[in-house]
CSV table of C-alpha atoms in Angstrom, one decimal:
chain,number,residue,atom,x,y,z
G,1,MET,CA,25.5,-6.2,1.0
G,2,SER,CA,26.1,-9.5,-0.9
G,3,HIS,CA,23.1,-11.3,-2.1
G,4,THR,CA,22.5,-14.8,-0.5
G,5,PRO,CA,19.6,-17.1,-0.9
G,6,SER,CA,18.2,-15.9,2.4
G,7,SER,CA,18.7,-12.1,1.8
G,8,TRP,CA,16.1,-9.7,3.0
G,9,PHE,CA,17.0,-7.0,0.5
G,10,ALA,CA,17.3,-7.0,-3.3
G,11,ALA,CA,20.5,-7.9,-5.1
G,12,ASP,CA,20.3,-4.7,-7.2
G,13,PRO,CA,22.0,-1.9,-5.2
G,14,GLY,CA,19.5,0.8,-6.2
G,15,LYS,CA,16.5,-1.4,-5.4
G,16,ALA,CA,18.1,-2.4,-2.0
G,17,TRP,CA,18.8,1.2,-1.2
G,18,ALA,CA,15.2,2.2,-1.9
G,19,GLU,CA,13.9,-0.6,0.2
G,20,ARG,CA,16.1,0.4,3.2
G,21,PHE,CA,15.2,4.0,2.8
G,22,PHE,CA,11.5,3.3,2.7
G,23,LEU,CA,11.8,1.2,5.9
G,24,LEU,CA,13.9,3.8,7.7
G,25,TYR,CA,11.3,6.5,6.8
G,26,SER,CA,8.4,4.5,8.1
G,27,PRO,CA,8.8,5.3,11.8
G,28,VAL,CA,8.8,9.0,10.9
G,29,TRP,CA,5.4,9.0,9.3
G,30,ILE,CA,4.0,6.6,11.9
G,31,VAL,CA,5.0,8.9,14.7
G,32,LEU,CA,3.6,12.0,12.9
G,33,VAL,CA,0.3,10.4,12.1
G,34,GLY,CA,-0.1,8.9,15.5
G,35,TYR,CA,0.6,12.2,17.2
G,36,VAL,CA,-1.8,14.3,15.1
G,37,LEU,CA,-4.6,11.7,15.5
G,38,LEU,CA,-4.2,10.9,19.1
G,39,SER,CA,-3.6,14.5,20.2
G,40,ARG,CA,-6.8,15.5,18.3
G,41,ALA,CA,-4.9,18.4,16.7
G,42,VAL,CA,-6.7,17.7,13.4
G,43,LEU,CA,-10.0,18.9,14.8
G,44,ALA,CA,-8.7,22.5,14.6
G,45,TRP,CA,-7.1,22.3,11.2
G,46,SER,CA,-8.1,24.1,8.0
G,47,ASP,CA,-8.1,22.3,4.6
G,48,TRP,CA,-4.7,23.8,3.8
G,49,GLN,CA,-3.3,22.3,6.9
G,50,PHE,CA,-4.8,18.9,6.2
G,51,LEU,CA,-3.4,18.9,2.6
G,52,GLY,CA,-0.1,20.2,3.8
G,53,PHE,CA,0.2,17.4,6.3
G,54,GLY,CA,-0.7,14.8,3.8
G,55,LEU,CA,2.0,16.1,1.4
G,56,LEU,CA,4.5,16.3,4.3
G,57,VAL,CA,4.0,12.6,5.0
G,58,GLY,CA,3.5,11.3,1.5
G,59,LEU,CA,6.2,13.1,-0.5
G,60,PRO,CA,9.5,12.1,1.2
G,61,PRO,CA,9.6,8.6,-0.5
G,62,VAL,CA,9.8,10.5,-3.8
G,63,LEU,CA,11.6,13.7,-2.9
G,64,VAL,CA,14.5,12.2,-0.8
G,65,PRO,CA,15.7,9.7,-3.4
G,66,ALA,CA,15.3,12.4,-6.1
G,67,LEU,CA,17.5,14.8,-4.1
G,68,LEU,CA,20.1,12.2,-3.2
G,69,ARG,CA,20.4,10.3,-6.5
G,70,ARG,CA,23.4,12.2,-7.8
G,71,THR,CA,25.4,11.8,-4.6
G,72,THR,CA,24.4,8.2,-3.7
G,73,PRO,CA,26.5,5.6,-5.5
G,74,ALA,CA,23.7,3.0,-5.4
G,75,LEU,CA,21.4,5.4,-7.3
G,76,GLN,CA,23.9,6.7,-9.8
G,77,GLY,CA,24.1,5.4,-13.3
G,78,THR,CA,20.3,5.0,-13.6
G,79,ARG,CA,18.0,7.6,-15.1
G,80,TRP,CA,15.5,8.8,-12.6
G,81,TYR,CA,12.5,7.5,-14.5
G,82,GLU,CA,14.1,4.0,-14.8
G,83,SER,CA,15.0,3.9,-11.1
G,84,TYR,CA,13.2,1.5,-8.8
G,85,TRP,CA,12.4,4.1,-6.2
G,86,PHE,CA,10.6,6.2,-8.8
G,87,LYS,CA,8.7,3.3,-10.5
G,88,PHE,CA,7.7,1.8,-7.1
G,89,ASN,CA,6.2,5.2,-6.1
G,90,VAL,CA,4.4,5.5,-9.4
G,91,TRP,CA,3.0,2.0,-9.0
G,92,ILE,CA,1.8,2.7,-5.5
G,93,PHE,CA,0.4,6.1,-6.4
G,94,LEU,CA,-1.8,4.7,-9.1
G,95,PHE,CA,-2.9,1.8,-6.9
G,96,VAL,CA,-3.7,4.2,-4.1
G,97,PHE,CA,-5.6,6.6,-6.4
G,98,VAL,CA,-7.8,3.8,-7.7
G,99,GLY,CA,-8.3,2.4,-4.2
G,100,THR,CA,-9.1,5.8,-2.7
G,101,TYR,CA,-11.1,7.4,-5.4
G,102,PHE,CA,-13.2,4.3,-6.3
G,103,LEU,CA,-12.8,1.5,-3.8
G,104,THR,CA,-13.2,3.5,-0.6
G,105,HIS,CA,-16.9,3.5,-1.3
G,106,TYR,CA,-17.0,-0.2,-0.8
G,107,PHE,CA,-15.6,0.3,2.7
G,108,PHE,CA,-18.3,2.9,3.2
G,109,ASP,CA,-21.2,0.8,2.0
G,110,VAL,CA,-20.1,-2.7,2.9
G,111,LEU,CA,-18.1,-2.2,6.1
G,112,GLY,CA,-19.6,1.0,7.5
G,113,MET,CA,-16.4,3.1,7.5
G,114,ARG,CA,-16.9,6.9,7.9
G,115,TYR,CA,-14.6,9.9,7.8
G,116,ALA,CA,-15.5,12.8,10.0
G,117,PHE,CA,-12.5,15.1,9.4
G,118,PRO,CA,-13.6,18.8,9.3
G,119,THR,CA,-12.6,19.2,5.6
G,120,GLN,CA,-14.3,20.9,2.7
G,121,TRP,CA,-11.7,19.6,0.2
G,122,ASN,CA,-13.0,16.2,-0.6
G,123,GLY,CA,-13.0,14.1,-3.8
G,124,GLY,CA,-14.2,10.6,-4.8
G,125,ALA,CA,-16.0,8.8,-7.6
G,126,ALA,CA,-19.3,10.4,-8.8
G,127,LEU,CA,-21.2,7.1,-9.5
G,128,VAL,CA,-19.6,4.5,-7.2
G,129,GLY,CA,-21.2,3.9,-3.8
G,130,ARG,CA,-24.6,4.5,-2.2
G,131,SER,CA,-23.7,6.4,0.9
G,132,ARG,CA,-22.2,9.4,-0.9
G,133,ALA,CA,-19.8,9.8,2.0
G,134,ASP,CA,-16.9,12.2,1.4
G,135,ILE,CA,-13.2,11.3,0.9
G,136,PRO,CA,-10.8,14.0,2.1
G,137,LEU,CA,-8.2,15.0,-0.4
G,138,PHE,CA,-5.4,14.7,2.1
G,139,MET,CA,-6.0,11.0,2.3
G,140,TYR,CA,-4.5,10.5,-1.1
G,141,PRO,CA,-0.9,11.5,-0.3
G,142,LEU,CA,-1.3,10.2,3.3
G,143,THR,CA,-2.2,6.7,2.0
G,144,GLN,CA,0.8,6.8,-0.3
G,145,ALA,CA,3.0,6.7,2.8
G,146,TYR,CA,1.0,3.9,4.3
G,147,PHE,CA,1.1,1.7,1.2
G,148,VAL,CA,4.8,2.3,0.6
G,149,THR,CA,5.6,1.0,4.0
G,150,TYR,CA,3.1,-1.9,4.0
G,151,HIS,CA,4.3,-3.2,0.7
G,152,VAL,CA,8.1,-2.9,1.4
G,153,VAL,CA,7.7,-4.7,4.7
G,154,MET,CA,5.8,-7.5,3.1
G,155,LEU,CA,8.1,-7.7,0.0
G,156,VAL,CA,11.3,-8.0,2.0
G,157,CYS,CA,9.7,-10.7,4.2
G,158,ILE,CA,8.5,-12.6,1.1
G,159,ARG,CA,12.1,-12.4,-0.3
G,160,ARG,CA,13.5,-13.8,2.9
G,161,VAL,CA,11.0,-16.6,3.0
G,162,ARG,CA,11.7,-17.4,-0.7
G,163,GLY,CA,15.3,-17.9,0.1
G,164,LEU,CA,14.6,-20.0,3.2
G,165,LEU,CA,12.3,-22.2,1.1
G,166,GLY,CA,14.8,-22.5,-1.7
G,167,LEU,CA,12.5,-20.8,-4.2
G,168,ALA,CA,13.9,-18.7,-7.1
G,169,GLU,CA,12.8,-15.1,-7.3
G,170,PRO,CA,10.1,-14.2,-9.9
G,171,GLY,CA,11.4,-14.5,-13.4
G,172,ALA,CA,14.3,-16.8,-12.5
G,173,GLU,CA,14.5,-20.4,-13.6
G,174,ASP,CA,13.6,-23.0,-10.9
G,175,ARG,CA,15.0,-26.5,-11.6
G,176,SER,CA,13.8,-28.2,-8.5
G,177,PRO,CA,11.4,-31.2,-8.9
G,178,GLN,CA,7.9,-30.3,-9.8
G,179,ALA,CA,6.4,-31.8,-6.6
G,180,THR,CA,8.9,-30.0,-4.4
G,181,ARG,CA,8.3,-26.8,-6.2
G,182,PHE,CA,4.5,-27.1,-5.7
G,183,VAL,CA,4.9,-27.7,-2.0
G,184,ARG,CA,7.3,-24.7,-1.6
G,185,ARG,CA,5.0,-22.4,-3.6
G,186,LEU,CA,2.0,-23.5,-1.5
G,187,ALA,CA,4.0,-22.7,1.6
G,188,LEU,CA,4.9,-19.3,0.2
G,189,ALA,CA,1.3,-18.6,-0.8
G,190,CYS,CA,0.3,-19.2,2.8
G,191,VAL,CA,3.0,-16.8,4.0
G,192,VAL,CA,1.8,-14.2,1.6
G,193,PHE,CA,-1.8,-14.6,2.8
G,194,GLY,CA,-0.7,-14.4,6.4
G,195,LEU,CA,1.3,-11.3,5.8
G,196,ALA,CA,-1.6,-9.6,3.9
G,197,TYR,CA,-4.1,-10.5,6.6
G,198,ALA,CA,-1.8,-9.5,9.5
G,199,VAL,CA,-1.1,-6.0,8.0
G,200,SER,CA,-4.8,-5.5,7.2
G,201,PHE,CA,-5.8,-6.6,10.7
G,202,ALA,CA,-3.2,-4.3,12.3
G,203,GLU,CA,-4.5,-1.2,10.5
G,204,THR,CA,-8.1,-2.3,11.0
G,205,TRP,CA,-7.6,-2.7,14.8
G,206,PHE,CA,-5.9,0.7,15.1
G,207,MET,CA,-8.4,2.6,13.0
G,208,ALA,CA,-11.3,1.0,14.9
G,209,SER,CA,-10.0,2.5,18.1
G,210,ASP,CA,-12.4,4.7,20.1
G,211,ALA,CA,-9.5,7.1,20.6
G,212,ILE,CA,-9.9,8.5,17.1
G,213,SER,CA,-13.7,8.0,16.7
G,214,ASP,CA,-14.4,11.7,16.4
G,215,TYR,CA,-13.0,11.8,12.9
G,216,PHE,CA,-12.7,8.2,11.8
G,217,ARG,CA,-15.2,5.5,12.8
G,218,TYR,CA,-17.2,2.5,11.8
G,219,ILE,CA,-21.0,2.6,12.2
G,220,ASP,CA,-20.8,-1.2,12.8
G,221,LYS,CA,-17.5,-2.0,14.4
G,222,ALA,CA,-18.3,-5.7,14.8
G,223,ARG,CA,-19.0,-6.0,11.1
G,224,MET,CA,-15.7,-4.3,10.2
G,225,LEU,CA,-13.7,-6.5,12.6
G,226,LYS,CA,-15.4,-9.6,11.2
G,227,TYR,CA,-15.0,-8.9,7.5
G,228,GLY,CA,-12.8,-5.9,7.2
G,229,SER,CA,-9.3,-7.5,7.5
G,230,LEU,CA,-10.1,-10.1,4.9
G,231,PHE,CA,-11.7,-7.4,2.6
G,232,TYR,CA,-8.6,-5.2,3.0
G,233,ALA,CA,-6.2,-8.1,2.5
G,234,CYS,CA,-7.5,-8.6,-1.0
G,235,TYR,CA,-5.6,-5.4,-2.0
G,236,PHE,CA,-2.3,-7.0,-1.0
G,237,LEU,CA,-3.0,-10.4,-2.4
G,238,VAL,CA,-3.3,-8.7,-5.8
G,239,SER,CA,-0.5,-6.2,-5.4
G,240,LEU,CA,2.3,-8.2,-3.9
G,241,PRO,CA,2.8,-10.8,-6.7
G,242,LEU,CA,2.9,-8.0,-9.2
G,243,LEU,CA,5.2,-5.8,-7.2
G,244,GLU,CA,7.6,-8.7,-6.7
G,245,ARG,CA,8.2,-8.6,-10.5
G,246,LEU,CA,9.0,-4.9,-10.6
G,247,ASP,CA,12.7,-4.8,-11.6
G,248,ALA,CA,13.1,-8.5,-10.9
G,249,PRO,CA,16.7,-9.8,-11.0
G,250,GLY,CA,18.2,-9.5,-14.4
G,251,ARG,CA,15.6,-7.2,-15.9
G,252,ARG,CA,14.4,-3.6,-15.8
G,253,THR,CA,10.6,-3.1,-15.9
G,254,PRO,CA,9.8,-0.2,-18.3
G,255,LEU,CA,7.8,2.7,-16.8
G,256,GLY,CA,4.9,2.1,-19.2
G,257,GLN,CA,4.6,-1.6,-18.0
G,258,THR,CA,4.8,-0.4,-14.4
G,259,VAL,CA,1.8,1.9,-15.0
G,260,LEU,CA,-0.2,-0.8,-16.8
G,261,SER,CA,0.6,-3.3,-14.0
G,262,SER,CA,-0.7,-0.9,-11.3
G,263,LEU,CA,-3.8,0.0,-13.2
G,264,ALA,CA,-4.6,-3.7,-13.8
G,265,ALA,CA,-4.1,-4.4,-10.2
G,266,GLY,CA,-6.6,-1.7,-9.2
G,267,MET,CA,-9.2,-3.0,-11.6
G,268,LEU,CA,-8.7,-6.6,-10.4
G,269,VAL,CA,-9.2,-5.5,-6.8
G,270,PHE,CA,-12.3,-3.6,-8.0
G,271,PHE,CA,-13.7,-6.9,-9.3
G,272,ILE,CA,-12.8,-8.8,-6.1
G,273,LEU,CA,-14.4,-6.3,-3.8
G,274,ASP,CA,-17.6,-6.2,-5.9
G,275,LEU,CA,-17.8,-10.0,-5.8
G,276,LEU,CA,-17.3,-9.9,-2.0
G,277,THR,CA,-20.1,-7.4,-1.7
G,278,TRP,CA,-22.4,-9.9,-3.4
G,279,VAL,CA,-21.3,-12.5,-0.8
G,280,ILE,CA,-21.3,-10.3,2.3
G,281,GLY,CA,-24.0,-7.8,1.3
G,282,PRO,CA,-24.0,-4.0,1.8
G,283,ILE,CA,-24.4,-2.6,5.3
G,284,ALA,CA,-27.6,-0.8,4.5
C-alpha cells in the first residue's frame, strides 16, 4: 500500500504488516476473553488453566510474526530484534509489567478495584498499596493482548488524523507557519485525549458490568465511573506520544532505546497516578 498523507498504516512495510496483524488478531482475543468471562468458565479453573489461558491470548502477537518472518516479504531483511513487531511487543510488555506489578495498587486503593479470581498464583509489588489485594499472574500476559490492541487502534487513528490535518509524522520536518502548526497540534492533542479517554471508558464500562462481578468488581462503582476513565487515560496520554516515535519514518529505534522509553513511560505514569491520588484521595 502506497503511503499518502492520509494513510492509516505506516509507510514502512514491516511496520504496516505488524499493525495490520495486531488489528486482525484483536477480535480473536476479544471473543476468547468475552466467552470465558461471560460464561463463568473461569470459576472452575486451576492456576495452570488461568496461566495457560493468559499465555494463549498474550503470546500470538510475538509468536506469529516470529514464525512468519522468513516467509513474509514485509518482514524479511530485518533482524528479528530490530523488527517493529518485536520492539513494539517489548515496549508494551515492560509498560504492562510496570502497570500491573506496581500501578494496579492505585486502582485498588483509589478506585476500589478488586480481583476475585480463584487463583493462588498471584504477584504484585511488596511495598506499594494499602489494600494488599492480590494480582493474578495470568493478568500479565492477558494485559499484553489488551494493550497491543488498544495502542495500535489509537496509533493508526492518530496517523490518519495527522495526515488529514497536514501534520508531519514525529521526527519529520514541518515547514508550515508556526501559528498554523500550533493550531493543528492543538487539534491533534484533543484527538489524542479523546481517543485515550474513549478507550479507557470502554474498558471501564465493560469491566464494571454486574455480569462479571463474581471475579472482578469495584467496591464503589460510582467512584470508578466518575474518576476511573480519566485515571486510566493517563497511561495512554504518556504512552502514545512515545510509541509514535518507535521506528518513525526514516529511522530505526534501537532496542535499548525502546526499553528505556518504555521504562520511562511507566515511571512517568507512576508519578501522575500518585499526584492524582493526592487530588482524588484514597478510597479508604
